[in-house]
Amino acid sequence: MAIQGDWAFCEKCYGLFFNGYAQKGRCPGGRGGHKQPRTGMGYNYTPNHSIPGNQYTQPDWEFCVKCHGMFFNGYSGGTCPAGGVHQRHDQAYHFVLKHDAPKLYSNEQPYWEFCVNCHGLFYNGFNDKGRCPATPRVMLLNGDHVHIGGHKRHPQAYHFVLRFETPAPLGYTLNVGCGWPPNPSVCPGY
Ligand SMILES: [Zn+2]
Ligand SMILES: [Zn+2]
Ligand SMILES: [Zn+2]
């Protein structure tokens, strides 16, 4: 199975971005690009690519060469924080993401969602929904520009699961089973 590491959660916008380059892309949460947290959600995510989809996976997820985020390329439209729509690279991997599977492994994390406004993948496990590039942008007193609204999921959309390298960072409690059997009722946010 083909996988790629160095994907990370951005603590500024709550999106998934590729952290393997020195340049950290464009973040709707302000200048300096996307930023991986040092603790907590600071996982090294390892999405599958270049395999066919099935009932528990969705293809057409791509790296955006402009913002360095993960976005769904199966629709037209979307909004890139670098302006215009997201743009894939001709030679880039085609990612295939797991969703709504009956079993959740200890190195998998639920609560990842498609944003209907920007078409990016974002973490929906917090009350705060991060910074969506499809919402209005304002200038802060320090001169930085940030988008002021959060990402938004569709009520019927898939719930995605991301695998990450183990062991988990110290101090982080993994919600194993949350959102799926055997404990579907204990999930906040769904
Ligand atoms: Zn970001
Ligand atoms: Zn983009
Ligand atoms: Zn969004």
Coordinates of C-alpha atoms and ligand atoms in Angstrom, one line a residue:
M1 CA 0.0 0.0 0.0
A2 CA 1.4 3.4 -0.9
I3 CA 1.3 6.1 1.7
Q4 CA 2.8 9.5 2.2
G5 CA 3.9 10.9 5.5
D6 CA 4.5 14.5 6.7
W7 CA 0.8 15.5 6.5
A8 CA -0.1 17.7 9.5
F9 CA -3.0 19.4 11.3
C10 CA -2.7 23.2 11.2
E11 CA -3.4 24.8 14.6
K12 CA -4.3 28.1 12.9
C13 CA -6.9 27.0 10.3
Y14 CA -7.6 23.4 11.4
G15 CA -7.0 22.1 7.9
L16 CA -4.7 19.2 6.9
F17 CA -1.5 20.4 5.1
F18 CA 1.7 18.9 3.7
N19 CA 4.5 19.7 6.1
G20 CA 7.3 18.2 4.1
Y21 CA 8.5 21.4 2.4
A22 CA 10.3 24.3 4.1
Q23 CA 7.6 26.6 2.7
K24 CA 4.4 26.0 4.6
G25 CA 1.9 27.2 2.0
R26 CA -0.8 29.8 2.5
C27 CA -3.0 29.6 5.7
P28 CA -6.4 31.3 6.0
G29 CA -5.4 31.9 9.6
G30 CA -2.7 34.5 8.8
R31 CA 0.9 35.0 7.6
G32 CA 3.7 32.5 8.0
G33 CA 1.9 29.6 6.4
H34 CA 0.3 26.6 8.1
K35 CA 1.6 25.5 11.5
Q36 CA 1.8 22.1 13.0
P37 CA 1.2 22.1 16.8
R38 CA 4.2 21.0 18.9
T39 CA 2.0 18.8 21.2
G40 CA -1.6 17.4 21.2
M41 CA -2.6 17.3 17.5
G42 CA 1.0 17.3 16.3
Y43 CA 0.7 14.0 14.5
N44 CA 2.5 12.9 11.4
Y45 CA -0.5 11.8 9.3
T46 CA 0.1 9.1 6.6
P47 CA -2.7 9.1 4.0
N48 CA -3.0 6.4 1.3
H49 CA -2.6 7.2 -2.3
S50 CA -2.6 5.6 -5.8
I51 CA -5.0 2.8 -4.9
P52 CA -8.7 2.4 -6.0
G53 CA -11.5 3.5 -3.8
N54 CA -14.1 1.2 -2.2
Q55 CA -17.2 1.5 0.0
Y56 CA -15.1 2.8 2.9
T57 CA -12.7 5.0 1.0
Q58 CA -13.0 8.1 -1.2
P59 CA -10.6 9.0 -4.0
D60 CA -10.0 12.4 -5.6
W61 CA -8.3 14.0 -2.6
E62 CA -5.3 16.1 -3.7
F63 CA -2.4 18.3 -2.6
C64 CA -2.9 22.0 -3.5
V65 CA 0.3 23.5 -5.0
K66 CA -0.9 27.0 -4.0
C67 CA -1.8 26.6 -0.3
H68 CA -0.3 23.1 0.4
G69 CA -3.6 21.9 1.9
M70 CA -5.5 18.7 1.2
F71 CA -8.6 19.3 -0.9
F72 CA -11.3 17.4 -2.7
N73 CA -10.9 17.5 -6.4
G74 CA -14.1 15.7 -7.4
Y75 CA -16.1 19.0 -7.7
S76 CA -15.4 22.2 -9.4
G77 CA -15.1 25.3 -7.3
G78 CA -13.8 25.6 -3.7
T79 CA -11.8 28.4 -2.4
C80 CA -8.0 28.5 -2.0
P81 CA -6.4 30.8 0.7
A82 CA -3.9 31.8 -1.9
G83 CA -6.7 33.1 -4.2
G84 CA -9.0 31.4 -6.8
V85 CA -9.6 27.7 -6.5
H86 CA -7.3 25.0 -5.3
Q87 CA -4.9 23.6 -7.9
R88 CA -3.4 20.1 -8.1
H89 CA 0.0 19.2 -9.6
D90 CA 0.0 16.9 -12.7
Q91 CA 2.4 14.5 -11.2
A92 CA 1.0 14.6 -7.6
Y93 CA -0.4 11.7 -5.7
H94 CA -4.1 11.0 -5.8
F95 CA -5.1 10.4 -2.2
V96 CA -7.7 8.0 -1.1
L97 CA -9.2 8.7 2.4
K98 CA -11.0 6.2 4.7
H99 CA -14.5 7.1 6.0
D100 CA -17.3 5.7 8.1
A101 CA -15.5 2.3 8.4
P102 CA -16.9 -0.2 11.0
K103 CA -13.5 -0.5 12.8
L104 CA -11.3 2.3 14.0
Y105 CA -7.7 1.3 14.8
S106 CA -5.7 2.9 17.6
N107 CA -3.6 4.9 15.2
E108 CA -6.6 6.3 13.4
Q109 CA -8.3 9.6 14.2
P110 CA -12.0 10.4 13.4
Y111 CA -13.6 13.8 13.1
W112 CA -12.1 14.9 9.8
E113 CA -14.6 16.4 7.4
F114 CA -15.0 17.9 3.9
C115 CA -15.7 21.7 4.0
V116 CA -18.6 22.6 1.7
N117 CA -17.3 26.1 1.3
C118 CA -13.6 25.8 0.7
H119 CA -13.5 22.1 -0.3
G120 CA -10.6 21.5 2.1
L121 CA -10.3 18.7 4.7
F122 CA -10.6 20.0 8.2
Y123 CA -10.7 18.7 11.8
N124 CA -14.2 18.9 13.2
G125 CA -13.6 17.6 16.7
F126 CA -13.4 21.0 18.4
N127 CA -16.2 23.5 19.0
D128 CA -14.1 26.0 17.1
K129 CA -14.1 25.2 13.4
G130 CA -10.8 26.9 12.4
R131 CA -10.4 29.5 9.6
C132 CA -12.1 28.9 6.3
P133 CA -10.7 30.8 3.2
A134 CA -14.3 31.1 1.9
T135 CA -15.3 33.5 4.7
P136 CA -14.6 37.2 4.9
R137 CA -11.0 38.3 5.5
V138 CA -10.1 41.1 7.9
M139 CA -6.9 42.9 8.8
L140 CA -5.7 42.7 12.4
L141 CA -4.1 45.6 14.3
N142 CA -0.7 44.0 13.7
G143 CA -1.3 44.1 9.9
D144 CA -1.9 40.4 9.4
H145 CA -4.9 39.2 7.4
V146 CA -7.1 36.4 8.7
H147 CA -10.4 34.9 7.6
I148 CA -12.9 35.2 10.3
G149 CA -15.3 32.3 9.8
G150 CA -14.9 28.6 10.4
H151 CA -15.2 25.6 8.1
K152 CA -18.5 23.9 7.6
R153 CA -19.4 20.3 7.0
H154 CA -22.4 18.9 5.2
P155 CA -24.9 17.0 7.4
Q156 CA -24.9 14.0 5.0
A157 CA -21.2 14.0 4.3
Y158 CA -18.7 11.3 5.0
H159 CA -16.9 11.3 8.3
F160 CA -13.2 10.8 7.4
V161 CA -10.6 8.9 9.4
L162 CA -6.9 9.7 9.2
R163 CA -4.1 7.3 10.1
F164 CA -1.1 8.7 11.9
E165 CA 2.3 7.4 13.0
T166 CA 2.4 5.9 16.4
P167 CA 3.2 6.3 19.2
A168 CA 0.8 9.2 20.0
P169 CA 2.3 12.3 21.5
L170 CA 2.3 12.4 25.3
G171 CA -0.7 14.0 26.9
Y172 CA -3.1 13.2 24.1
T173 CA -6.1 10.9 24.7
L174 CA -7.2 9.0 21.6
N175 CA -11.0 8.7 21.1
V176 CA -10.9 5.1 19.9
G177 CA -14.3 4.0 18.7
C178 CA -15.9 7.4 18.8
G179 CA -18.4 8.0 16.1
W180 CA -18.6 4.3 15.1
P181 CA -19.7 1.1 16.7
P182 CA -19.6 0.1 19.5
N183 CA -20.0 3.5 21.0
P184 CA -21.6 5.7 18.3
S185 CA -23.6 7.7 20.9
V186 CA -20.6 9.1 22.8
C187 CA -19.4 11.4 20.0
P188 CA -19.4 15.1 20.5
G189 CA -20.0 17.1 17.4
Y190 CA -22.1 14.6 15.4
Ligands
ZN1 ZN -3.4 26.7 8.2
ZN2 ZN -5.3 25.7 -2.2
ZN3 ZN -13.6 25.7 4.7

